Coordinates of C-alpha atoms and ligand atoms in Angstrom, one line a residue:
M1 CA 115.6 116.7 128.7
G2 CA 111.3 116.1 128.4
I3 CA 109.4 112.5 129.1
L4 CA 109.4 111.6 125.2
S5 CA 111.4 110.0 123.4
K6 CA 114.1 111.7 120.8
R7 CA 112.6 109.1 118.1
S8 CA 108.6 110.4 118.9
V9 CA 108.7 113.4 116.7
Y10 CA 108.4 110.9 113.6
A11 CA 104.9 110.0 114.9
I12 CA 103.3 112.6 112.5
N13 CA 100.8 111.4 109.8
P14 CA 100.9 114.0 106.9
I15 CA 97.5 112.7 106.0
E16 CA 96.1 113.6 109.4
E17 CA 97.9 116.1 110.3
E18 CA 95.3 119.4 109.5
D19 CA 92.4 117.1 111.1
R20 CA 92.4 119.6 114.5
V21 CA 91.9 122.5 112.3
A22 CA 89.1 120.7 110.3
D23 CA 87.3 119.6 113.3
E24 CA 87.1 123.4 114.5
L25 CA 86.2 124.8 111.5
S26 CA 83.1 121.9 111.8
R27 CA 82.4 123.2 115.2
E28 CA 82.3 126.2 114.1
G29 CA 79.6 125.3 111.8
K30 CA 81.6 125.4 108.1
Q31 CA 81.2 122.5 105.7
V32 CA 84.9 120.6 105.7
I33 CA 85.4 119.1 101.8
K34 CA 87.9 116.2 103.3
L35 CA 89.9 115.0 100.2
N36 CA 92.8 114.1 102.9
R37 CA 91.9 110.5 103.7
G38 CA 92.0 107.1 101.5
D39 CA 89.0 105.5 103.0
P40 CA 87.0 103.9 100.4
A41 CA 84.6 102.8 102.8
V42 CA 83.2 106.2 103.9
Y43 CA 82.2 106.3 100.4
F44 CA 80.9 103.0 99.1
K45 CA 79.7 99.8 101.3
T46 CA 82.0 96.8 102.2
P47 CA 80.4 93.9 100.7
K48 CA 77.4 92.4 102.5
Y49 CA 78.6 88.9 102.1
M50 CA 81.9 89.6 104.4
I51 CA 79.5 91.7 107.1
D52 CA 77.3 88.9 106.9
A53 CA 80.3 86.6 107.3
Y54 CA 81.6 88.9 109.8
V55 CA 78.5 88.8 112.2
R56 CA 78.3 84.7 111.9
A57 CA 81.6 84.4 113.2
L58 CA 80.3 87.0 116.2
K59 CA 77.1 85.0 116.4
E60 CA 79.5 81.5 116.7
G61 CA 81.5 83.0 120.1
K62 CA 84.6 83.3 117.5
T63 CA 85.3 86.5 119.7
G64 CA 88.8 85.1 121.3
Y65 CA 92.1 85.9 120.7
S66 CA 93.5 84.1 117.5
D67 CA 96.8 82.4 116.2
P68 CA 99.3 84.9 116.9
R69 CA 100.1 84.5 112.8
G70 CA 96.4 84.5 112.4
I71 CA 93.3 81.7 111.7
R72 CA 94.4 78.8 109.3
E73 CA 91.0 80.0 107.4
L74 CA 92.5 82.9 106.3
R75 CA 96.6 82.3 105.7
E76 CA 94.8 79.3 103.8
A77 CA 92.8 82.1 101.7
V78 CA 95.7 84.5 101.3
A79 CA 97.8 80.9 99.8
L80 CA 95.1 79.8 98.0
S81 CA 94.5 83.4 96.4
Y82 CA 97.9 84.1 95.5
R83 CA 97.9 80.7 93.8
R84 CA 95.5 81.2 91.5
K85 CA 96.0 85.0 91.0
N86 CA 99.6 85.1 90.6
N87 CA 100.7 81.5 89.7
V88 CA 102.9 81.2 93.2
N89 CA 103.8 78.3 94.9
T90 CA 102.8 79.0 98.5
D91 CA 101.0 78.1 101.4
A92 CA 99.7 78.8 104.9
E93 CA 102.7 78.1 106.4
H94 CA 104.0 81.3 104.4
V95 CA 101.6 83.8 105.4
I96 CA 101.4 86.3 108.9
V97 CA 98.0 88.3 109.4
T98 CA 98.7 91.5 110.7
Q99 CA 96.2 94.5 111.7
G100 CA 96.4 96.2 108.8
L101 CA 99.1 96.3 106.3
S102 CA 100.2 99.4 108.7
E103 CA 101.0 96.7 111.2
A104 CA 103.2 94.7 109.0
I105 CA 105.5 97.6 107.9
S106 CA 106.2 98.4 111.6
M107 CA 107.5 94.8 112.4
V108 CA 109.2 94.7 109.4
N109 CA 111.1 97.8 110.5
S110 CA 111.4 96.5 114.2
A111 CA 112.4 93.3 113.0
L112 CA 115.2 94.6 110.5
I113 CA 116.7 97.5 111.3
N114 CA 119.2 98.6 114.1
E115 CA 120.7 102.3 114.5
G116 CA 121.9 103.5 110.9
D117 CA 120.6 101.0 108.9
R118 CA 119.8 102.0 105.3
A119 CA 116.4 101.4 103.3
V120 CA 115.7 101.9 99.8
L121 CA 112.1 104.1 99.4
F122 CA 111.4 106.2 96.5
R123 CA 109.8 109.0 96.4
P124 CA 107.0 110.1 96.3
S125 CA 105.5 107.5 98.4
Y126 CA 103.3 106.3 101.3
P127 CA 104.8 108.4 104.4
L128 CA 104.4 105.9 106.9
Y129 CA 107.2 103.9 105.4
R130 CA 109.5 106.8 106.6
Q131 CA 108.4 107.1 109.9
Y132 CA 108.4 103.9 110.8
L133 CA 112.2 103.6 109.5
K134 CA 113.1 106.5 111.6
I135 CA 111.2 105.5 114.4
C136 CA 113.7 102.6 114.9
G137 CA 117.3 104.9 113.8
G138 CA 117.2 103.9 110.2
V139 CA 117.9 106.2 107.5
E140 CA 116.5 106.3 103.8
I141 CA 118.0 105.9 100.5
D142 CA 116.3 107.9 97.9
G143 CA 114.8 106.0 94.9
R144 CA 113.2 108.2 92.5
Y145 CA 110.0 108.4 90.8
D146 CA 110.1 110.5 87.6
E147 CA 107.2 112.5 87.0
S148 CA 108.5 113.4 83.4
N149 CA 108.1 109.7 82.6
R150 CA 104.4 109.1 83.8
W151 CA 105.7 109.0 87.7
S152 CA 107.7 105.5 86.5
I153 CA 110.2 104.5 88.7
D154 CA 113.4 106.0 87.6
V155 CA 115.5 102.6 87.5
D156 CA 119.3 104.4 87.2
S157 CA 118.2 106.2 90.5
V158 CA 117.9 103.0 92.1
A159 CA 121.0 101.5 90.8
K160 CA 123.2 104.4 91.9
A161 CA 121.7 104.4 95.4
L162 CA 122.7 101.0 95.4
R163 CA 126.2 100.8 94.1
R164 CA 126.7 104.4 96.4
S165 CA 126.0 102.0 99.6
P166 CA 129.4 102.0 101.2
K167 CA 130.5 98.0 101.8
G168 CA 129.3 96.5 104.9
K169 CA 126.0 99.1 104.4
K170 CA 124.5 97.4 102.0
P171 CA 120.6 98.5 102.8
K172 CA 118.7 96.2 104.4
Y173 CA 115.8 96.3 102.4
L174 CA 114.1 98.3 99.0
L175 CA 110.2 98.9 99.5
V176 CA 108.0 99.4 96.1
T177 CA 104.8 100.6 96.1
N178 CA 102.5 99.1 93.3
P179 CA 100.2 100.7 92.2
N180 CA 101.4 103.6 94.1
N181 CA 100.1 106.3 96.4
P182 CA 100.0 109.1 96.1
T183 CA 100.6 109.0 91.6
G184 CA 98.8 105.9 91.3
T185 CA 101.2 104.5 89.3
V186 CA 101.3 101.1 88.2
L187 CA 104.4 99.8 87.5
D188 CA 105.4 98.1 83.8
R189 CA 106.4 94.7 84.0
K190 CA 109.8 95.0 82.5
V191 CA 110.6 98.0 85.1
L192 CA 109.7 95.6 87.9
G193 CA 111.9 92.9 86.2
E194 CA 114.9 95.7 86.4
I195 CA 114.2 96.5 89.8
V196 CA 114.1 92.6 90.9
D197 CA 117.3 92.1 89.3
L198 CA 118.7 94.8 91.2
A199 CA 117.8 93.9 94.8
N200 CA 119.0 90.6 93.3
E201 CA 122.6 91.4 92.4
H202 CA 123.0 93.5 95.8
G203 CA 121.6 90.9 97.8
V204 CA 119.0 93.5 99.1
L205 CA 115.3 92.1 100.8
L206 CA 112.7 93.2 98.5
I207 CA 109.4 94.3 99.8
G208 CA 106.3 95.2 97.6
D209 CA 103.2 97.2 99.2
E210 CA 100.4 95.7 96.7
I211 CA 97.4 97.0 98.6
Y212 CA 96.2 98.6 95.4
D213 CA 96.5 95.7 93.2
E214 CA 93.0 95.2 92.1
L215 CA 92.0 98.8 91.8
V216 CA 93.8 99.0 88.4
F217 CA 92.1 101.0 85.6
G218 CA 91.1 99.8 81.8
G219 CA 93.8 98.8 79.5
V220 CA 96.1 98.8 82.4
R221 CA 97.8 95.5 83.3
F222 CA 98.8 94.9 87.1
T223 CA 101.8 92.4 87.9
S224 CA 103.1 91.6 91.4
L225 CA 106.4 91.2 92.5
C226 CA 106.0 88.0 93.4
E227 CA 105.5 87.0 89.8
L228 CA 108.8 88.0 89.1
A229 CA 111.0 87.3 92.2
E230 CA 111.0 83.5 92.2
G231 CA 114.2 82.3 93.6
V232 CA 114.8 86.0 95.4
P233 CA 114.2 87.1 99.0
H234 CA 110.9 89.2 99.1
I235 CA 108.1 90.0 101.1
I236 CA 104.3 91.0 99.7
M237 CA 102.3 92.9 101.8
N238 CA 98.3 93.3 101.0
G239 CA 95.1 93.5 102.9
A240 CA 91.7 93.8 103.6
S241 CA 91.4 97.9 103.8
K242 CA 91.4 98.7 99.5
D243 CA 90.4 95.8 97.4
F244 CA 87.4 94.8 100.0
D245 CA 86.6 98.0 101.2
A246 CA 87.2 97.1 104.6
T247 CA 89.6 99.8 106.2
G248 CA 87.9 99.6 109.6
F249 CA 88.4 95.8 109.6
R250 CA 92.4 96.4 110.5
L251 CA 93.9 93.2 108.5
G252 CA 96.8 92.7 106.7
F253 CA 99.2 90.6 105.6
L254 CA 102.6 89.3 104.8
L255 CA 103.4 86.5 102.3
M256 CA 107.0 85.3 102.3
P257 CA 106.9 82.7 99.6
E258 CA 110.3 81.5 99.7
D259 CA 112.1 79.6 102.1
D260 CA 116.0 80.5 101.5
K261 CA 117.7 81.4 104.8
V262 CA 117.0 85.3 104.7
S263 CA 113.3 84.6 103.9
K264 CA 113.1 81.5 106.5
E265 CA 114.7 83.8 109.4
V266 CA 112.6 87.0 108.8
R267 CA 109.5 84.9 108.7
E268 CA 110.3 83.8 111.8
K269 CA 111.1 86.8 113.2
I270 CA 108.2 88.5 111.9
R271 CA 106.0 85.3 113.8
D272 CA 107.6 86.6 117.0
F273 CA 106.3 90.1 116.7
A274 CA 103.1 88.8 116.0
T275 CA 103.3 87.1 119.3
L276 CA 104.0 90.4 121.3
R277 CA 100.7 91.6 120.3
L278 CA 98.9 88.5 120.8
S279 CA 96.2 88.1 118.0
S280 CA 94.2 90.5 115.3
N281 CA 90.8 91.0 115.4
T282 CA 89.5 87.6 115.0
P283 CA 85.8 88.4 113.7
A284 CA 87.4 90.5 111.0
Q285 CA 89.7 87.5 109.9
Y286 CA 86.5 84.9 109.1
A287 CA 85.0 87.7 106.9
F288 CA 88.4 88.5 105.4
A289 CA 88.6 84.7 104.8
E290 CA 85.2 84.1 103.2
G291 CA 86.1 87.6 101.1
L292 CA 88.8 85.8 99.6
N293 CA 87.6 82.3 99.4
N294 CA 84.4 83.5 97.6
S295 CA 86.1 85.0 94.6
S296 CA 82.9 85.5 92.5
A297 CA 80.9 87.4 95.2
H298 CA 84.2 89.3 95.8
A299 CA 84.3 89.9 91.5
K300 CA 80.6 91.0 91.8
A301 CA 81.3 93.6 94.1
L302 CA 84.5 94.8 92.8
R303 CA 83.3 95.7 89.6
P304 CA 80.7 98.6 90.1
M305 CA 83.1 100.0 92.8
L306 CA 85.9 100.1 90.6
R307 CA 83.4 101.4 87.8
Q308 CA 83.0 104.5 89.5
I309 CA 86.6 105.0 91.1
E310 CA 87.8 105.5 87.7
D311 CA 85.3 107.4 86.6
R312 CA 85.6 109.7 89.2
V313 CA 89.9 110.3 89.2
S314 CA 89.2 110.7 84.9
F315 CA 87.1 113.4 85.9
A316 CA 89.4 115.0 88.7
T317 CA 92.1 114.8 86.7
R318 CA 90.1 116.4 83.4
L319 CA 88.8 119.1 86.0
I320 CA 92.9 119.6 87.7
N321 CA 94.4 119.9 84.3
E322 CA 91.8 122.2 82.8
S323 CA 92.2 124.4 85.8
G324 CA 95.5 126.1 84.6
Y325 CA 97.0 126.5 87.8
M326 CA 97.5 122.8 88.8
K327 CA 98.6 119.9 85.9
T328 CA 98.9 116.0 86.6
V329 CA 99.4 112.7 85.2
R330 CA 96.3 110.0 84.5
P331 CA 96.9 107.7 87.0
G332 CA 97.0 103.7 86.3
G333 CA 95.0 102.8 89.3
A334 CA 94.3 103.6 93.3
Y335 CA 92.3 106.7 93.8
Y336 CA 94.6 109.5 94.4
I337 CA 95.5 112.4 92.0
F338 CA 99.0 114.1 92.7
P339 CA 98.9 117.4 91.1
R340 CA 102.1 119.7 90.5
I341 CA 101.4 122.9 91.5
D342 CA 103.0 126.3 90.2
L343 CA 103.6 128.5 93.3
S344 CA 105.6 130.8 91.0
G345 CA 103.1 133.1 90.4
T346 CA 101.4 133.5 93.9
D347 CA 102.0 134.8 97.1
L348 CA 102.1 130.7 98.5
R349 CA 105.3 129.6 99.2
S350 CA 105.3 126.1 100.0
D351 CA 102.6 123.2 99.3
K352 CA 102.4 123.1 103.2
E353 CA 101.4 126.8 103.1
F354 CA 99.2 125.9 99.9
V355 CA 97.2 123.4 101.7
D356 CA 96.9 125.1 105.4
R357 CA 95.5 128.3 103.5
L358 CA 93.2 126.3 101.5
L359 CA 91.6 124.7 104.3
K360 CA 91.5 127.6 106.2
E361 CA 89.6 129.8 103.5
E362 CA 88.1 127.4 101.1
H363 CA 87.0 124.8 103.7
V364 CA 89.1 122.0 101.5
Q365 CA 91.2 119.2 103.0
L366 CA 94.0 118.2 100.9
T367 CA 97.4 116.4 102.1
R368 CA 100.5 118.3 101.0
G369 CA 103.0 116.8 98.1
S370 CA 106.4 117.2 100.9
G371 CA 104.2 114.6 103.0
F372 CA 104.9 112.1 100.6
G373 CA 108.4 113.1 100.0
E374 CA 107.3 115.2 97.2
N375 CA 107.4 119.3 97.3
G376 CA 105.4 121.0 95.1
H377 CA 102.3 119.0 94.9
I378 CA 99.4 118.1 96.8
R379 CA 97.4 114.9 96.6
I380 CA 93.7 114.7 96.7
V381 CA 91.7 111.5 96.9
A382 CA 89.2 111.4 94.1
L383 CA 87.1 109.0 95.8
P384 CA 83.7 111.3 96.6
G385 CA 81.3 111.7 94.4
K386 CA 81.5 114.2 91.2
N387 CA 79.7 116.9 92.8
I388 CA 81.9 117.2 95.6
I389 CA 85.2 116.7 93.6
K390 CA 83.7 119.7 91.5
S391 CA 83.0 121.9 94.6
A392 CA 86.1 121.1 96.0
I393 CA 88.4 121.8 92.6
D394 CA 86.2 125.0 92.0
N395 CA 87.3 126.2 95.3
M396 CA 90.7 125.4 94.7
N397 CA 90.5 127.4 91.3
L398 CA 89.2 130.4 93.6
F399 CA 91.8 130.0 95.8
C400 CA 94.7 130.0 93.6
K401 CA 93.1 133.1 91.5
R402 CA 92.7 135.1 94.8
H403 CA 96.7 134.3 95.7
S404 CA 97.8 134.7 92.1
T405 CA 100.2 137.9 92.3
Ligands
LIG1 C1 100.4 102.5 99.7 C2 99.5 102.1 101.5 N1 100.0 100.8 101.8 C3 99.5 100.9 103.1 C4 97.9 101.5 103.6 C5 97.9 101.1 105.0 O1 97.4 99.9 104.8 P1 96.1 99.3 105.9 O2 94.5 100.3 106.3 O3 96.2 97.8 105.6 O4 96.7 99.5 107.2 C6 97.6 102.6 102.6 C7 96.4 103.4 103.1 O5 96.1 104.4 102.7 C8 98.4 103.0 101.9 O6 97.9 104.1 100.9

């Protein structure tokens, strides 16, 4: 028995797993096109009014630990933004600030999951949900997104999964990502309502990861879970990383607007977990509070970024669908595309081999679909400028041609 824990094997992030090879190629002087990490702050500037607020907080000496739940100004700003945007009756007492939404996922699992406990996750979805659940000893129950239905949720798959749960083993939570990473699906209000009804019927805590809620393209309508889940225990997770283009601030939050017994118990326990790591980044919290409160400056910063993202996503979608080797559904939001790759006429055996060899041979770094729970796909981050996207897809086409048998 070595020194590492059994469950440490789950500490793998498929999005970063090729980094060592990519670093080596860069050291050899190769230009690697990195389309694996969804970091908008690499391509767009974090808004100046937020940077100014960050610097102000530093100059004013706001550099100590904060309240473990987050500074009151930020918790109030979060509650106000949900009152305004989603008409939810809530206040600062219902908000806990975390170090990125990632920490919220880790805390929720630590607070809820015992060995063998079950949770409903959807495939394909963000890898970290699965990893944190397994690190805590939990077991995933599979909900499905349906590629033949524009990657919408297959509600029947959820209903069946819930019905199949043995007595006394009902899932601890059901987590839905909207808009979704990696498919960019923005859920229809009716489908989301059906999910809420199912969770309510089976007494399962609902969790909504809505980190891309404002990165939604023209003509598509986003509905927050909290608009439909009044009276049902639920958690909304969101943060500064994507809508506010501030990934490096490492700020997220949980909003638990209900005051039923379960919601109160979970909120209190997550607050206990927040005390274990003392505080989130204090000056960044002041900057995020300013980001939320100054809604006109936020809208002004978001609009051009979203326009460019939509343009790049549309461009990448078109090139992929013209390639003849890959096929994708046009996403409704976020900045990923998730093409199906047809490996049948090639000498490649899996999406993992596709991604490994593409990096080594063409110096394009992507993420394998199986990392999101969906084999036979790849995820492309469509954030860079169009010339970079075009070079990457040209290289992918050359690669596919070379490997055709
Ligand atoms: C769906 C989803 N949730 C959470 C995160 C991580 O968010 P944070 O930077 O706030 O930890 C990501 C990052 O890509 C994501 O795609």
